[in-house]
Amino acid sequence: MKENLDPGEETNTNEESTLDNVHHVNNPVLDLPQIEKKYLDEIKSYSQSENTYYFYDGVAKVEVKVITDEIIRVRLAPQGTFLEDFSYAIAKKTHRISRHQCIEEEDAYLVKTNTVTCKISKKDFLISFENREGKIMNADHSPMHWEENPDAGGYYVYCTKQTESKEAFYGLGDKASTFNLRGRRFTNWNSDTYAFAFNQDPLYKTIPFYIGLNDGDAYGIFFDNTFKTYFDFASEDPVKTSFWSEGGELQYYYIHGPHMIDVVRRYHVLTGTHYLPPLWAIGYHQCRWSYYPEANVRHVAEEFRKRQIPCDAIYLDIDYMDGYRCFTWNKQYFPDPKKMIFDLANDGFKTVVMIDPGLKVDENYWVFKEGKENKYFCRRGDDYFMEGYVWPGRCQFPDFTNPEVREWWGTLYQGLVEDGVAGFWNDMNEPAVFGRGTFPDDVRHNFDGQRGSHRKAHNVYGMQMVRATYDGLKKLYKNKRPFTITRAAYAGTQRYSSVWTGDNMATWEHLKIGVLQLQRLSVSGISFCGTDIGGFTGEPDGELYTRWVQFGVFSPFMRVHSAGDTRDREPWSFGEDWEKICKKFIELRYKLLPYIYSVFWEQTRYGYPILRPISLIEQHIESNWQREEEFSFGEKILVSPVLNPGQQSKIVYLPEGDWYYYFNNHIFQGGQEHNIETPLDEMPIFVKAGSVIAEYPVMQHTGEKKIEELLLNVYFGKGINKSYLYTDHGDTFAYEQDVYLEKCFITSGTDHSLDIKQQLKGLFTERYEEYDLKLIQLPFDIQKVLVDGKEIGYQKDESGYYRVRVSKDFEDILIQG
Ligand code: GLC
């Protein structure tokens, strides 16, 4: 079938030519139907089974299922029989629905929940979604349609929606394009794309979820289909947005807003969130292709400590293995890995190692032998093994869509875990095969008993690999949280792993692409994401490297990585001046750790994206829909990375309200643009007025120091503001049993007073006793401080900030002017 399908084209059959075309020379079959695009026809009947409604046009059937008050699923069965209801993306199947009903009107059926009405028009089967006020949020342009695929079986399935003249589109995972996707067409087919270019497509990940911003109101569409899928956002025709697939079912979820952040949150309700990562995983990580032999690894670690540059993890890329055989060590380079890892751990470094899916065909290699004996490897249509070349040479590949294979794969990590390895990096899992790119379509997969060819399993292969890794590690580490990172992903991968954006380049353009990709991944459900800081291939100069480290502080995952043929990439590799700035910024990451960790908690627990683009923060302002460079990390800190060489200043838009420039606490008024100076050792970082941001002392790694007293930076703001602070063990799953502490600080500021209330939730206890409050920019001189009704003392520090020490258990602090 043609790559360049035209989704919107409505082909009319010419009766005469139909007969001509089916004429067969030897055996004329005159009534054989011609293959053509077919559209849903007039609705003939409807039925209901609990929260599911079925509409029938005599041949095809459509299911409209109420998932929650705000989420409705639509499915199409061209011949009236639905496929098995199975999805790798969906986290759980049962949800709370309050009320729903179907009302029959003269020309339409209305499936109504408390918030959404799904209208199915009788005559033409057009489906639309309306809010409570009757505003159409999203509507079909043409009825859902399909075309039979005689070669592979099944159907090409299509959905074409109307597009408003200014409608903006966001989401779709890792696409390297403008932030607003309008005017573009995309393909989802996980691809190993070394040194990809701006607008190159497809890339490594398939997240078939987008957010539409229709006249300022947001909704989401999640097209849960693992085959090769396509999205056209008013590119072919400005009044149409289409999504279609080369197979599988036309199945999508409409997700109601109207706030973009709620669409993202609800998408997380469907597909899950990332579990809380271990604290060390959000520190600074140093990676390289590859650090070896052992002496080299130890040297890098020693340099970090000698130079007092914080670092939590060192990565071993493929060269640690014996001939690239996964789950083995090259004993020449690493004669005693356990000892090395132990020593590194004593110095505060976690060791993370690479594991690829391709297993070397080698009868003397235990992993290959086990896989072969148990028939765990993928096979071609005619039963040959799927063989292809990757790093180790000729390889075979486990079928990760088989639950038994996943179980086995999980156990393979035991040896490395016993050696002390703390995290695992799954790569090349698009799957990548040298020469031909990936597997041929005829490779067969178990697909959790649903069976399928590679056409169906390709886009979930990487996800199922890292799922197997995560599930295995969860058992091996017992109650400790694993750390995993994957290159390929499908919707829902966030339940098992963090991601990085693959093999980028050391160019200023790629720094900008990274800023776009991480924001996009964040609103696409994959918040724990990062780029190869500094650029994977090519050589950054000190300035590009340093500006990228600055952006890295505000990347949820912060790791420097580079290709094997590049020069050194440690923070000190570019000379003293750059080292000093990099150190300052890596230290900043560690100071902000309690805030960053709390933002991760908001993601895990409540489904809020970690990076929040301006269009999400202020969707009601049209000029914000195109903004790409400013974003907030959590709710309180807004940044705008510097993306050009020699840049002395940049225009930064600040959302409404007051903002503090981080480096000098000057106040800027939001709701407008400002020209901000960008000296090399600063970047535009702003804190929202009214915030309480906890700060840790600089540590060389996350667990280094016990907190004796917690510094709280209180950025004065008028009116009422809430800030959250989260803590727990930092590495166990006890938080799932409520062993955590979520603090909410509620500040209310006036011209002559500031009140701070504290509310606590959870069962964890901090070991420190006191807070040290730093009161920033009070608009008055303090006359009195009352803590839970009792007056206490206060001082001014050397920089002129008021400081107040209070018990960590306070309920209310009243500061009066
Ligand atoms: C791939 C990965 C890269 C890694 C290299 C060697 O290119 O994307 O991160 O360093 O393989 O394993």
PDB file of C-alpha atoms in Angstrom, residues 489-631:
ATOM      1  CA  ALA A 489       8.843   3.584  23.167  1.00  0.00           C
ATOM      2  CA  TYR A 490       5.123   3.257  22.600  1.00  0.00           C
ATOM      3  CA  ALA A 491       2.379   5.069  24.528  1.00  0.00           C
ATOM      4  CA  GLY A 492       2.435   3.886  28.144  1.00  0.00           C
ATOM      5  CA  THR A 493       6.184   3.198  28.269  1.00  0.00           C
ATOM      6  CA  GLN A 494       6.360   5.725  31.102  1.00  0.00           C
ATOM      7  CA  ARG A 495       5.093   2.985  33.440  1.00  0.00           C
ATOM      8  CA  TYR A 496       8.383   1.136  33.003  1.00  0.00           C
ATOM      9  CA  SER A 497      11.086   3.554  32.055  1.00  0.00           C
ATOM     10  CA  SER A 498      12.615   6.930  31.443  1.00  0.00           C
ATOM     11  CA  VAL A 499      13.686   7.817  27.897  1.00  0.00           C
ATOM     12  CA  TRP A 500      16.263   9.803  26.022  1.00  0.00           C
ATOM     13  CA  THR A 501      15.913  11.305  22.571  1.00  0.00           C
ATOM     14  CA  GLY A 502      18.578   9.182  20.844  1.00  0.00           C
ATOM     15  CA  ASP A 503      21.528  10.096  18.698  1.00  0.00           C
ATOM     16  CA  ASN A 504      21.355  13.877  18.413  1.00  0.00           C
ATOM     17  CA  MET A 505      24.119  16.160  17.190  1.00  0.00           C
ATOM     18  CA  ALA A 506      26.431  18.673  18.814  1.00  0.00           C
ATOM     19  CA  THR A 507      24.874  21.683  17.086  1.00  0.00           C
ATOM     20  CA  TRP A 508      22.937  24.719  18.290  1.00  0.00           C
ATOM     21  CA  GLU A 509      20.034  23.562  16.155  1.00  0.00           C
ATOM     22  CA  HIS A 510      19.949  20.287  18.064  1.00  0.00           C
ATOM     23  CA  LEU A 511      19.961  22.086  21.377  1.00  0.00           C
ATOM     24  CA  LYS A 512      16.809  23.821  20.176  1.00  0.00           C
ATOM     25  CA  ILE A 513      15.346  20.524  18.910  1.00  0.00           C
ATOM     26  CA  GLY A 514      15.977  19.078  22.370  1.00  0.00           C
ATOM     27  CA  VAL A 515      14.037  21.926  23.984  1.00  0.00           C
ATOM     28  CA  LEU A 516      11.113  21.127  21.676  1.00  0.00           C
ATOM     29  CA  GLN A 517      11.349  17.360  22.096  1.00  0.00           C
ATOM     30  CA  LEU A 518      11.437  17.348  25.880  1.00  0.00           C
ATOM     31  CA  GLN A 519       8.439  19.670  26.157  1.00  0.00           C
ATOM     32  CA  ARG A 520       6.607  17.544  23.630  1.00  0.00           C
ATOM     33  CA  LEU A 521       7.437  14.262  25.361  1.00  0.00           C
ATOM     34  CA  SER A 522       6.285  15.790  28.611  1.00  0.00           C
ATOM     35  CA  VAL A 523       2.826  16.646  27.303  1.00  0.00           C
ATOM     36  CA  SER A 524       2.718  13.225  25.627  1.00  0.00           C
ATOM     37  CA  GLY A 525       2.854  11.315  28.907  1.00  0.00           C
ATOM     38  CA  ILE A 526       6.608  10.745  28.908  1.00  0.00           C
ATOM     39  CA  SER A 527       7.830  13.245  31.447  1.00  0.00           C
ATOM     40  CA  PHE A 528      11.015  11.521  32.562  1.00  0.00           C
ATOM     41  CA  CYS A 529      13.056  12.378  29.490  1.00  0.00           C
ATOM     42  CA  GLY A 530      16.366  13.884  28.520  1.00  0.00           C
ATOM     43  CA  THR A 531      18.684  14.570  25.602  1.00  0.00           C
ATOM     44  CA  ASP A 532      22.314  13.559  25.196  1.00  0.00           C
ATOM     45  CA  ILE A 533      23.671  16.735  26.772  1.00  0.00           C
ATOM     46  CA  GLY A 534      26.390  18.218  24.588  1.00  0.00           C
ATOM     47  CA  GLY A 535      25.141  16.313  21.529  1.00  0.00           C
ATOM     48  CA  PHE A 536      25.896  12.660  20.726  1.00  0.00           C
ATOM     49  CA  THR A 537      27.718  13.024  17.452  1.00  0.00           C
ATOM     50  CA  GLY A 538      30.047  15.863  16.440  1.00  0.00           C
ATOM     51  CA  GLU A 539      32.077  18.204  18.601  1.00  0.00           C
ATOM     52  CA  PRO A 540      30.525  20.961  20.696  1.00  0.00           C
ATOM     53  CA  ASP A 541      32.676  23.891  21.711  1.00  0.00           C
ATOM     54  CA  GLY A 542      32.772  24.995  25.335  1.00  0.00           C
ATOM     55  CA  GLU A 543      29.930  27.429  24.871  1.00  0.00           C
ATOM     56  CA  LEU A 544      27.493  24.977  23.286  1.00  0.00           C
ATOM     57  CA  TYR A 545      28.387  22.334  25.851  1.00  0.00           C
ATOM     58  CA  THR A 546      27.863  24.754  28.728  1.00  0.00           C
ATOM     59  CA  ARG A 547      24.571  26.128  27.426  1.00  0.00           C
ATOM     60  CA  TRP A 548      23.399  22.520  27.015  1.00  0.00           C
ATOM     61  CA  VAL A 549      24.374  21.704  30.606  1.00  0.00           C
ATOM     62  CA  GLN A 550      22.302  24.724  31.649  1.00  0.00           C
ATOM     63  CA  PHE A 551      19.303  23.332  29.770  1.00  0.00           C
ATOM     64  CA  GLY A 552      20.172  19.940  31.302  1.00  0.00           C
ATOM     65  CA  VAL A 553      19.528  21.262  34.815  1.00  0.00           C
ATOM     66  CA  PHE A 554      15.917  21.691  33.706  1.00  0.00           C
ATOM     67  CA  SER A 555      15.707  18.449  31.759  1.00  0.00           C
ATOM     68  CA  PRO A 556      13.891  15.849  33.847  1.00  0.00           C
ATOM     69  CA  PHE A 557      16.695  13.403  33.031  1.00  0.00           C
ATOM     70  CA  MET A 558      20.150  14.983  33.123  1.00  0.00           C
ATOM     71  CA  ARG A 559      22.888  13.016  31.388  1.00  0.00           C
ATOM     72  CA  VAL A 560      25.910  13.954  29.311  1.00  0.00           C
ATOM     73  CA  HIS A 561      26.577  11.399  26.581  1.00  0.00           C
ATOM     74  CA  SER A 562      28.611  11.258  23.386  1.00  0.00           C
ATOM     75  CA  ALA A 563      29.582   8.963  20.540  1.00  0.00           C
ATOM     76  CA  GLY A 564      32.712   6.864  20.506  1.00  0.00           C
ATOM     77  CA  ASP A 565      34.523   8.925  17.912  1.00  0.00           C
ATOM     78  CA  THR A 566      34.280  12.254  19.738  1.00  0.00           C
ATOM     79  CA  ARG A 567      36.664  14.056  22.063  1.00  0.00           C
ATOM     80  CA  ASP A 568      36.297  14.055  25.876  1.00  0.00           C
ATOM     81  CA  ARG A 569      33.013  15.347  27.241  1.00  0.00           C
ATOM     82  CA  GLU A 570      33.410  15.691  30.953  1.00  0.00           C
ATOM     83  CA  PRO A 571      32.422  19.027  32.498  1.00  0.00           C
ATOM     84  CA  TRP A 572      36.124  19.921  32.712  1.00  0.00           C
ATOM     85  CA  SER A 573      36.984  18.967  29.124  1.00  0.00           C
ATOM     86  CA  PHE A 574      36.620  22.471  27.714  1.00  0.00           C
ATOM     87  CA  GLY A 575      38.930  24.353  30.044  1.00  0.00           C
ATOM     88  CA  GLU A 576      38.635  26.047  33.397  1.00  0.00           C
ATOM     89  CA  ASP A 577      36.258  28.852  32.512  1.00  0.00           C
ATOM     90  CA  TRP A 578      33.618  26.522  31.149  1.00  0.00           C
ATOM     91  CA  GLU A 579      34.203  24.035  33.935  1.00  0.00           C
ATOM     92  CA  LYS A 580      33.418  26.704  36.503  1.00  0.00           C
ATOM     93  CA  ILE A 581      30.086  27.504  34.885  1.00  0.00           C
ATOM     94  CA  CYS A 582      29.162  23.853  34.386  1.00  0.00           C
ATOM     95  CA  LYS A 583      29.971  23.175  38.028  1.00  0.00           C
ATOM     96  CA  LYS A 584      27.813  26.093  39.128  1.00  0.00           C
ATOM     97  CA  PHE A 585      24.872  24.744  37.138  1.00  0.00           C
ATOM     98  CA  ILE A 586      25.280  21.110  38.162  1.00  0.00           C
ATOM     99  CA  GLU A 587      25.383  22.378  41.744  1.00  0.00           C
ATOM    100  CA  LEU A 588      22.163  24.237  41.047  1.00  0.00           C
ATOM    101  CA  ARG A 589      20.533  20.918  40.083  1.00  0.00           C
ATOM    102  CA  TYR A 590      21.540  19.544  43.477  1.00  0.00           C
ATOM    103  CA  LYS A 591      20.309  22.607  45.354  1.00  0.00           C
ATOM    104  CA  LEU A 592      16.967  22.264  43.627  1.00  0.00           C
ATOM    105  CA  LEU A 593      16.697  18.513  44.276  1.00  0.00           C
ATOM    106  CA  PRO A 594      13.924  18.732  46.871  1.00  0.00           C
ATOM    107  CA  TYR A 595      11.894  20.836  44.442  1.00  0.00           C
ATOM    108  CA  ILE A 596      12.693  18.577  41.476  1.00  0.00           C
ATOM    109  CA  TYR A 597      11.813  15.473  43.458  1.00  0.00           C
ATOM    110  CA  SER A 598       8.501  17.054  44.482  1.00  0.00           C
ATOM    111  CA  VAL A 599       7.718  17.783  40.830  1.00  0.00           C
ATOM    112  CA  PHE A 600       8.372  14.122  40.034  1.00  0.00           C
ATOM    113  CA  TRP A 601       5.930  13.247  42.789  1.00  0.00           C
ATOM    114  CA  GLU A 602       3.261  15.485  41.238  1.00  0.00           C
ATOM    115  CA  GLN A 603       3.839  13.546  38.022  1.00  0.00           C
ATOM    116  CA  THR A 604       3.715  10.098  39.613  1.00  0.00           C
ATOM    117  CA  ARG A 605       0.797  10.732  41.886  1.00  0.00           C
ATOM    118  CA  TYR A 606      -1.332  13.281  40.071  1.00  0.00           C
ATOM    119  CA  GLY A 607      -0.289  12.878  36.443  1.00  0.00           C
ATOM    120  CA  TYR A 608       0.964  16.439  35.911  1.00  0.00           C
ATOM    121  CA  PRO A 609       3.607  16.841  33.214  1.00  0.00           C
ATOM    122  CA  ILE A 610       7.048  17.843  34.514  1.00  0.00           C
ATOM    123  CA  LEU A 611       7.827  20.305  31.726  1.00  0.00           C
ATOM    124  CA  ARG A 612       5.007  22.692  30.973  1.00  0.00           C
ATOM    125  CA  PRO A 613       5.071  24.689  27.765  1.00  0.00           C
ATOM    126  CA  ILE A 614       3.696  28.214  27.780  1.00  0.00           C
ATOM    127  CA  SER A 615       0.797  27.093  25.586  1.00  0.00           C
ATOM    128  CA  LEU A 616      -0.188  24.733  28.387  1.00  0.00           C
ATOM    129  CA  ILE A 617       0.305  27.270  31.179  1.00  0.00           C
ATOM    130  CA  GLU A 618      -1.697  29.989  29.432  1.00  0.00           C
ATOM    131  CA  GLN A 619      -3.757  28.460  26.660  1.00  0.00           C
ATOM    132  CA  HIS A 620      -6.261  31.337  26.814  1.00  0.00           C
ATOM    133  CA  ILE A 621      -3.725  33.703  25.199  1.00  0.00           C
ATOM    134  CA  GLU A 622      -3.484  33.105  21.482  1.00  0.00           C
ATOM    135  CA  SER A 623       0.011  34.479  21.041  1.00  0.00           C
ATOM    136  CA  ASN A 624       1.198  31.746  23.414  1.00  0.00           C
ATOM    137  CA  TRP A 625       0.193  28.910  21.116  1.00  0.00           C
ATOM    138  CA  GLN A 626       3.369  29.287  19.079  1.00  0.00           C
ATOM    139  CA  ARG A 627       5.842  29.829  21.927  1.00  0.00           C
ATOM    140  CA  GLU A 628       8.569  27.208  22.000  1.00  0.00           C
ATOM    141  CA  GLU A 629      11.515  28.271  24.128  1.00  0.00           C
ATOM    142  CA  GLU A 630      10.112  29.157  27.547  1.00  0.00           C
ATOM    143  CA  PHE A 631       8.703  26.417  29.716  1.00  0.00           C
TER     144      PHE A 631
END
